[in-house]
Coordinates of C-alpha atoms in Angstrom, one line a residue:
M75 CA 97.2 94.9 117.9
R76 CA 96.7 91.4 116.6
I77 CA 97.5 91.0 112.9
A78 CA 96.9 87.9 110.9
L79 CA 99.2 86.9 108.0
L80 CA 97.3 84.8 105.4
H81 CA 99.9 82.7 103.5
L82 CA 97.6 81.7 100.6
A83 CA 98.0 79.8 97.4
T84 CA 96.2 81.1 94.4
R85 CA 94.1 78.4 92.7
E86 CA 93.2 77.9 89.0
A87 CA 89.7 79.2 89.5
L88 CA 89.3 82.6 91.1
E89 CA 86.2 81.5 93.0
E90 CA 88.2 78.7 94.6
T91 CA 90.9 81.1 95.7
L92 CA 88.3 83.5 97.2
H93 CA 86.6 80.6 99.0
K94 CA 89.9 79.6 100.6
A95 CA 90.7 83.2 101.4
L96 CA 87.4 83.6 103.3
E97 CA 88.0 80.4 105.1
L98 CA 91.4 81.7 106.3
L99 CA 89.9 85.1 107.2
H100 CA 87.3 83.5 109.4
E101 CA 90.1 81.5 111.1
A102 CA 91.9 84.8 111.6
H103 CA 88.7 86.2 113.2
R104 CA 88.5 83.2 115.5
Q105 CA 92.0 83.9 116.6
G106 CA 91.2 87.5 117.6
A107 CA 92.9 89.4 114.7
A108 CA 92.0 93.0 114.3
L109 CA 93.7 93.2 110.9
A110 CA 94.2 90.4 108.3
V111 CA 96.7 90.8 105.4
L112 CA 96.4 88.8 102.1
P113 CA 99.1 88.5 99.4
E114 CA 99.7 90.7 96.4
L115 CA 97.3 90.0 93.4
F116 CA 95.9 87.2 95.5
P117 CA 92.9 86.2 93.4
S118 CA 94.6 86.2 90.0
V119 CA 98.4 86.8 90.1
Y120 CA 99.2 87.9 86.5
R121 CA 96.1 86.5 84.7
Y122 CA 94.9 89.8 83.4
E123 CA 91.6 88.3 82.1
L124 CA 90.5 87.9 85.7
A125 CA 90.8 91.6 86.5
Q126 CA 87.2 92.0 85.5
K127 CA 86.2 89.8 88.4
T128 CA 88.0 91.9 91.0
P129 CA 84.8 93.9 92.0
Q130 CA 83.1 90.7 93.2
V131 CA 86.3 89.8 95.2
L132 CA 86.3 93.2 96.9
E133 CA 82.6 93.0 97.6
A134 CA 83.2 89.7 99.4
L135 CA 86.0 91.1 101.5
Q136 CA 84.0 94.1 102.4
G137 CA 81.1 91.8 103.5
F138 CA 83.5 89.8 105.7
S139 CA 84.8 93.0 107.3
R140 CA 81.3 94.3 107.9
Q141 CA 80.2 91.0 109.4
T142 CA 83.2 90.5 111.7
G143 CA 84.8 93.9 112.4
V144 CA 88.1 92.6 111.1
Q145 CA 90.0 95.0 108.8
V146 CA 91.3 93.4 105.6
L147 CA 94.3 94.4 103.4
A148 CA 94.3 92.6 100.1
G149 CA 96.4 92.8 96.9
V150 CA 94.3 92.8 93.7
L151 CA 94.6 93.4 90.0
E152 CA 92.3 96.1 88.5
P153 CA 91.7 97.6 85.1
A154 CA 93.2 101.1 84.8
G155 CA 92.1 102.6 81.5
E156 CA 93.8 100.6 78.7
R157 CA 96.3 99.1 81.2
Y158 CA 96.0 97.6 84.7
A159 CA 96.9 98.5 88.2
N160 CA 98.5 96.4 91.0
R161 CA 96.7 97.6 94.1
A162 CA 96.3 97.0 97.8
R163 CA 92.9 97.7 99.1
L164 CA 92.2 98.2 102.8
F165 CA 88.7 97.6 104.1
G166 CA 87.1 98.2 107.5
P167 CA 83.5 97.5 108.7
E168 CA 82.6 101.0 107.6
G169 CA 84.0 100.6 104.0
L170 CA 87.1 101.3 102.0
L171 CA 89.8 102.9 104.2
A172 CA 92.8 103.2 101.8
T173 CA 94.1 102.3 98.4
Y174 CA 97.7 102.0 97.5
T175 CA 98.9 101.4 93.9
K176 CA 102.3 99.8 93.5
T177 CA 104.8 102.5 92.7
H178 CA 107.8 100.3 91.6
L179 CA 106.9 98.0 88.7
I180 CA 109.1 94.9 88.3
P181 CA 110.4 94.1 84.8
A182 CA 110.8 90.4 85.6
F183 CA 107.0 90.0 85.5
N184 CA 106.5 92.5 82.6
E185 CA 104.7 95.0 84.9
P186 CA 106.1 98.2 83.3
A187 CA 104.5 97.1 79.9
T188 CA 101.1 96.3 81.3
M189 CA 100.5 98.3 84.4
T190 CA 100.3 102.0 85.5
P191 CA 102.4 102.8 88.5
G192 CA 101.1 104.6 91.5
G193 CA 102.0 108.2 92.2
E194 CA 101.7 108.5 96.0
L195 CA 102.4 106.8 99.3
V196 CA 99.6 105.9 101.6
R197 CA 99.8 106.1 105.4
L198 CA 97.1 106.0 108.0
E199 CA 96.3 105.3 111.7
L200 CA 95.6 101.6 112.4
G201 CA 95.2 100.3 115.9
G202 CA 97.5 102.8 117.5
F203 CA 100.1 102.5 114.8
Q204 CA 101.0 104.9 112.0
A205 CA 100.9 102.4 109.1
G206 CA 102.4 102.6 105.6
I207 CA 101.5 100.3 102.7
A208 CA 103.9 99.0 100.1
I209 CA 103.8 96.0 97.6
C210 CA 106.5 93.4 97.0
Y211 CA 109.2 94.8 94.7
D212 CA 108.9 98.1 96.6
L213 CA 111.1 96.4 99.2
R214 CA 114.1 96.9 97.0
F215 CA 113.7 100.7 97.3
P216 CA 114.7 101.8 100.8
E217 CA 113.9 105.4 100.0
L218 CA 110.2 104.6 100.0
F219 CA 110.3 103.1 103.5
R220 CA 112.5 105.9 104.9
S221 CA 110.1 108.4 103.4
Y222 CA 107.3 106.7 105.4
A223 CA 109.4 106.5 108.6
V224 CA 110.4 110.2 108.7
E225 CA 106.6 111.0 108.5
G226 CA 106.1 108.9 111.7
V227 CA 105.1 105.5 110.2
N228 CA 106.1 102.6 112.5
L229 CA 104.3 99.7 110.9
F230 CA 104.9 98.6 107.3
L231 CA 102.3 96.4 105.6
V232 CA 103.6 94.6 102.4
P233 CA 101.4 92.3 100.4
S234 CA 103.7 90.4 98.1
A235 CA 104.3 87.7 95.4
W236 CA 108.0 87.0 95.9
P237 CA 109.6 84.0 94.3
M238 CA 111.1 81.3 96.5
S239 CA 114.2 81.3 94.2
R240 CA 115.0 84.8 95.6
S241 CA 113.9 84.2 99.1
Y242 CA 117.4 85.1 100.5
A243 CA 116.9 88.6 99.2
W244 CA 113.3 88.7 100.5
E245 CA 114.3 87.9 104.0
L246 CA 117.2 90.3 103.9
F247 CA 115.1 93.2 102.7
C248 CA 112.2 92.6 105.1
K249 CA 114.5 92.6 108.1
A250 CA 116.6 95.5 106.9
R251 CA 113.6 97.7 106.1
A252 CA 112.3 97.1 109.6
A253 CA 115.6 97.5 111.5
E254 CA 116.9 100.6 109.7
N255 CA 113.5 102.4 110.2
Q256 CA 112.8 101.0 113.7
A257 CA 109.4 99.9 112.6
Y258 CA 107.4 96.6 112.5
L259 CA 107.1 95.0 109.1
V260 CA 104.4 92.5 108.1
A261 CA 105.1 91.0 104.6
V262 CA 102.6 88.4 103.3
N263 CA 103.4 86.2 100.4
H264 CA 101.9 83.5 98.2
A265 CA 102.2 79.8 99.1
E266 CA 102.3 78.4 95.6
E267 CA 105.1 78.2 93.0
P268 CA 106.9 80.1 91.5
F269 CA 106.4 82.3 94.5
G270 CA 106.5 80.7 98.0
A271 CA 109.0 82.8 99.9
P272 CA 107.8 82.7 103.6
S273 CA 105.4 85.3 105.0
L274 CA 107.1 87.2 107.8
A275 CA 106.4 89.5 110.7
V276 CA 109.5 91.4 111.8
D277 CA 110.0 93.6 114.8
P278 CA 111.7 97.1 114.9
L279 CA 115.1 95.5 115.6
G280 CA 114.9 93.3 112.6
R281 CA 114.0 90.2 114.6
E282 CA 111.7 87.6 113.2
L283 CA 108.4 87.3 115.2
L284 CA 106.5 85.0 112.9
R285 CA 107.2 82.9 109.9
L286 CA 104.8 81.0 107.6
E287 CA 106.0 78.5 105.0
A288 CA 102.9 76.5 104.4
E289 CA 99.4 77.7 103.5
G290 CA 97.6 78.9 106.6
V291 CA 97.1 81.7 109.1
G292 CA 99.5 83.1 111.6
V293 CA 98.6 85.8 114.1
V294 CA 101.1 88.1 115.8
E295 CA 100.6 90.6 118.6
L296 CA 102.3 93.9 117.9
D297 CA 102.7 96.7 120.5
P298 CA 102.4 100.2 119.1
S299 CA 104.3 101.7 122.1
Y300 CA 107.5 99.7 121.3
P301 CA 108.7 101.5 118.1
V302 CA 107.9 104.8 119.8
Q303 CA 110.0 103.9 122.8
L304 CA 112.8 102.5 120.7
R305 CA 113.1 105.7 118.6
Q306 CA 113.3 107.7 121.8
E307 CA 115.9 105.5 123.5
F308 CA 118.0 105.0 120.3
P309 CA 117.3 108.1 118.2
V310 CA 118.6 107.3 114.7
F311 CA 116.6 109.8 112.7
P312 CA 118.0 113.0 114.3
Q313 CA 121.5 111.8 113.1
R314 CA 120.5 111.8 109.5
R315 CA 122.4 114.2 107.1
P316 CA 119.8 115.0 104.4
E317 CA 122.2 117.6 102.9
L318 CA 124.5 114.8 101.8
Y319 CA 121.7 112.8 100.2
Q320 CA 120.7 115.1 97.4
G321 CA 122.0 112.6 94.8
L322 CA 119.0 110.4 95.7
L323 CA 116.8 112.9 93.8
K324 CA 118.8 112.7 90.6
S325 CA 117.9 110.3 87.7
P326 CA 120.5 107.5 87.4
A327 CA 123.2 108.1 84.8
S328 CA 122.9 105.8 81.8
K329 CA 125.8 103.5 81.1

């Protein structure tokens, strides 16, 4: 499966950002991508007044997918009652395939005060993979990724808006989540400040397959048989001791 990572900078005007995103999407199509991944909150970042324009963005992405056959995963900001939701929408030529709402809200960007967290994980079959969707700060919670993995997920898709100032942690988490779960991980970030950590594709051993540091498109070929084979040859999951991990279900003690 050929997956395109769109390392994109959000512009001042939403229409300019969407125009650039479509330009990169068409380049991904020319390079033979079956799936293209855009960053978290790519049209707006945290400018809440732009959430009302999200429907026109989603309509444009759906139109591109219908025209080209390329599936598109994009992070967007949407109204959710009196608050907002940080969502990843996945489109195929036939329409909306999946919606994931960010489950871990980051205090550093005031998300808990303005957004409603998601209440469920989202996994689906994509191009021979069992894929699971997460967003940015979710990477700091390995329980989420292990929950996916024990259900058979072998490809993690992670739209993100991760600051360059914490890129050392970003790269560590991306590679750790892939290696510890024997799964591919595709994490796509913004190209502009204060974000700008590199977009990465990582293999099930935690090895870097693709890295983007400047705005543009990178396409990587992923083999769905590889994580299946690796899990058979080096069976980590059967060695788990769930009876020892019950503390993970407890609320943290206040200090």
